[in-house]
Backbone as CSV, one residue per row, in Angstrom:
resi,resn,N_x,N_y,N_z,CA_x,CA_y,CA_z,C_x,C_y,C_z
1,UNK,-11.269,24.855,-3.316,-11.584,23.561,-3.886,-13.090,23.334,-3.770
2,UNK,-13.630,22.791,-4.801,-15.061,22.508,-4.811,-15.367,21.224,-4.049
3,UNK,-16.573,21.164,-3.531,-16.999,19.986,-2.783,-16.940,18.733,-3.645
4,UNK,-17.299,18.855,-4.906,-17.279,17.700,-5.807,-15.867,17.149,-5.973
5,UNK,-14.887,18.029,-6.070,-13.492,17.596,-6.198,-13.041,16.860,-4.935
6,UNK,-13.436,17.370,-3.781,-13.094,16.719,-2.520,-13.729,15.329,-2.445
7,UNK,-14.986,15.228,-2.835,-15.671,13.940,-2.828,-14.980,12.952,-3.759
8,UNK,-14.554,13.398,-4.916,-13.864,12.520,-5.868,-12.550,12.016,-5.297
9,UNK,-11.821,12.890,-4.626,-10.545,12.470,-4.019,-10.780,11.428,-2.924
10,UNK,-11.800,11.638,-2.101,-12.099,10.693,-1.028,-12.570,9.355,-1.600
11,UNK,-13.344,9.401,-2.671,-13.790,8.159,-3.313,-12.599,7.375,-3.854
12,UNK,-11.630,8.065,-4.407,-10.426,7.406,-4.916,-9.673,6.709,-3.774
13,UNK,-9.574,7.383,-2.644,-8.905,6.799,-1.478,-9.663,5.582,-0.966
14,UNK,-10.975,5.716,-0.848,-11.789,4.612,-0.342,-11.805,3.429,-1.302
15,UNK,-11.728,3.701,-2.592,-11.708,2.629,-3.593,-10.488,1.729,-3.378
16,UNK,-9.345,2.328,-3.105,-8.133,1.539,-2.847,-8.367,0.591,-1.681
17,UNK,-8.916,1.094,-0.590,-9.142,0.271,0.595,-10.131,-0.852,0.282
18,UNK,-11.197,-0.536,-0.402,-12.219,-1.546,-0.703,-11.680,-2.627,-1.652
19,UNK,-10.970,-2.225,-2.684,-10.501,-3.188,-3.682,-9.317,-4.020,-3.201
20,UNK,-8.493,-3.447,-2.366,-7.259,-4.124,-1.933,-7.283,-4.509,-0.457
21,UNK,-8.459,-4.533,0.142,-8.586,-4.732,1.587,-7.820,-5.949,2.110
22,UNK,-8.000,-7.103,1.502,-7.366,-8.317,2.026,-5.844,-8.257,1.936
23,UNK,-5.307,-7.810,0.815,-3.843,-7.732,0.697,-3.285,-6.651,1.616
24,UNK,-4.011,-5.553,1.790,-3.565,-4.505,2.706,-3.613,-4.988,4.148
25,UNK,-4.626,-5.780,4.502,-4.707,-6.327,5.859,-3.524,-7.244,6.151
26,UNK,-3.052,-7.960,5.138,-1.883,-8.822,5.333,-0.608,-7.990,5.472
27,UNK,-0.528,-6.910,4.727,0.676,-6.073,4.737,0.725,-5.138,5.951
28,UNK,-0.455,-4.643,6.385,-0.538,-3.684,7.484,-1.514,-4.151,8.566
29,UNK,-1.298,-5.339,9.151,-2.258,-5.830,10.146,-2.279,-4.956,11.408
30,UNK,-3.495,-4.642,11.850,-3.696,-3.842,13.066,-2.993,-2.487,13.011
31,UNK,-2.990,-1.889,11.819,-2.354,-0.589,11.624,-3.366,0.396,11.045
32,UNK,-3.123,1.663,11.313,-3.842,2.740,10.649,-3.045,3.087,9.401
33,UNK,-3.711,3.196,8.268,-3.036,3.577,7.032,-3.609,4.903,6.547
34,UNK,-2.718,5.754,6.069,-3.119,7.037,5.504,-3.068,6.910,3.986
35,UNK,-4.167,7.315,3.342,-4.288,7.188,1.888,-4.487,8.579,1.298
36,UNK,-3.687,8.874,0.278,-3.808,10.140,-0.443,-3.667,9.851,-1.929
37,UNK,-4.551,10.436,-2.720,-4.523,10.237,-4.169,-4.550,8.751,-4.542
38,UNK,-5.255,7.946,-3.751,-5.415,6.535,-4.052,-4.199,5.672,-3.776
39,UNK,-3.289,6.154,-2.921,-2.122,5.334,-2.554,-1.797,5.517,-1.076
40,UNK,-1.195,4.483,-0.492,-0.792,4.521,0.916,0.420,5.447,1.036
41,UNK,0.322,6.445,1.912,1.448,7.365,2.086,2.148,7.191,3.431
42,UNK,1.481,6.507,4.381,2.104,6.264,5.685,1.211,5.312,6.470
43,UNK,1.756,4.752,7.545,0.993,3.844,8.400,1.626,3.794,9.778
44,UNK,0.826,3.380,10.761,1.333,3.277,12.132,0.302,2.531,12.976
45,UNK,0.765,1.920,14.058,-0.144,1.288,15.021,-0.852,2.340,15.859
46,UNK,-0.250,3.509,15.978,-0.767,4.570,16.821,-1.306,5.702,15.950
47,UNK,-2.596,5.974,16.073,-3.234,6.993,15.244,-2.638,8.378,15.477
48,UNK,-2.408,8.736,16.717,-1.862,10.067,17.020,-0.482,10.256,16.407
49,UNK,0.366,9.220,16.473,1.706,9.312,15.878,1.614,9.483,14.361
50,UNK,0.697,8.754,13.753,0.503,8.849,12.305,0.082,10.269,11.923
51,UNK,-0.897,10.808,12.620,-1.375,12.156,12.311,-0.275,13.186,12.524
52,UNK,0.483,13.028,13.582,1.582,13.965,13.854,2.610,13.956,12.718
53,UNK,2.959,12.771,12.217,3.913,12.686,11.099,3.350,13.346,9.841
54,UNK,2.071,13.109,9.589,1.446,13.714,8.410,1.479,15.237,8.509
55,UNK,1.216,15.766,9.692,1.265,17.218,9.893,2.681,17.751,9.688
56,UNK,3.672,17.026,10.197,5.066,17.451,10.022,5.455,17.475,8.549
57,UNK,4.853,16.568,7.776,5.120,16.524,6.332,4.248,17.524,5.577
58,UNK,3.496,18.329,6.334,2.631,19.378,5.771,1.548,18.822,4.857
59,UNK,1.042,17.634,5.201,-0.060,17.044,4.448,-1.361,17.730,4.855
60,UNK,-2.182,18.040,3.877,-3.492,18.607,4.147,-4.419,17.456,4.502
61,UNK,-4.769,17.337,5.768,-5.549,16.202,6.241,-6.966,16.172,5.673
62,UNK,-7.374,17.254,5.043,-8.670,17.277,4.369,-8.708,16.247,3.241
63,UNK,-7.548,15.995,2.624,-7.470,15.131,1.459,-6.882,13.761,1.757
64,UNK,-6.644,13.472,3.027,-6.056,12.191,3.431,-7.124,11.374,4.157
65,UNK,-7.314,10.147,3.706,-8.214,9.222,4.396,-7.378,8.330,5.297
66,UNK,-7.862,8.100,6.499,-7.158,7.198,7.419,-8.093,6.047,7.741
67,UNK,-7.584,4.837,7.557,-8.366,3.621,7.772,-7.604,2.696,8.709
68,UNK,-8.335,2.006,9.583,-7.728,0.977,10.422,-7.935,-0.369,9.733
69,UNK,-6.867,-1.144,9.630,-6.921,-2.461,8.987,-6.700,-3.545,10.039
70,UNK,-7.775,-4.128,10.535,-7.610,-5.191,11.538,-6.961,-6.414,10.908
71,UNK,-6.314,-7.204,11.733,-5.688,-8.424,11.232,-6.740,-9.333,10.605
72,UNK,-6.275,-10.192,9.736,-7.180,-11.107,9.044,-7.956,-11.943,10.061
73,UNK,-9.240,-12.112,9.815,-10.087,-12.878,10.714,-10.817,-12.025,11.718
74,UNK,-10.483,-10.736,11.795,-11.136,-9.812,12.703,-11.902,-8.798,11.869
75,UNK,-13.157,-8.567,12.223,-13.976,-7.578,11.531,-14.426,-6.515,12.516
76,UNK,-14.504,-5.292,12.056,-15.003,-4.191,12.853,-16.372,-3.818,12.321
77,UNK,-17.340,-3.725,13.204,-18.704,-3.365,12.814,-18.938,-1.922,13.235
78,UNK,-19.408,-1.119,12.316,-19.669,0.304,12.597,-21.122,0.499,12.890
């Protein structure tokens, strides 16, 4: 896979989070969400459990974005 293709896939995943952030925060408060091909494929409060499930499902983690969605009213500064 070319680097450009990987970047495009990650941009698609990040676009979902950016555009739908508030509704996703209401649906998945304080959860890690896994995004693939611009859609939520799994979620969990525990990052390790989420990653383990993705591996069991044979997901290529290179193409999966994982984001933490804090509850509404809480912001995380990077």
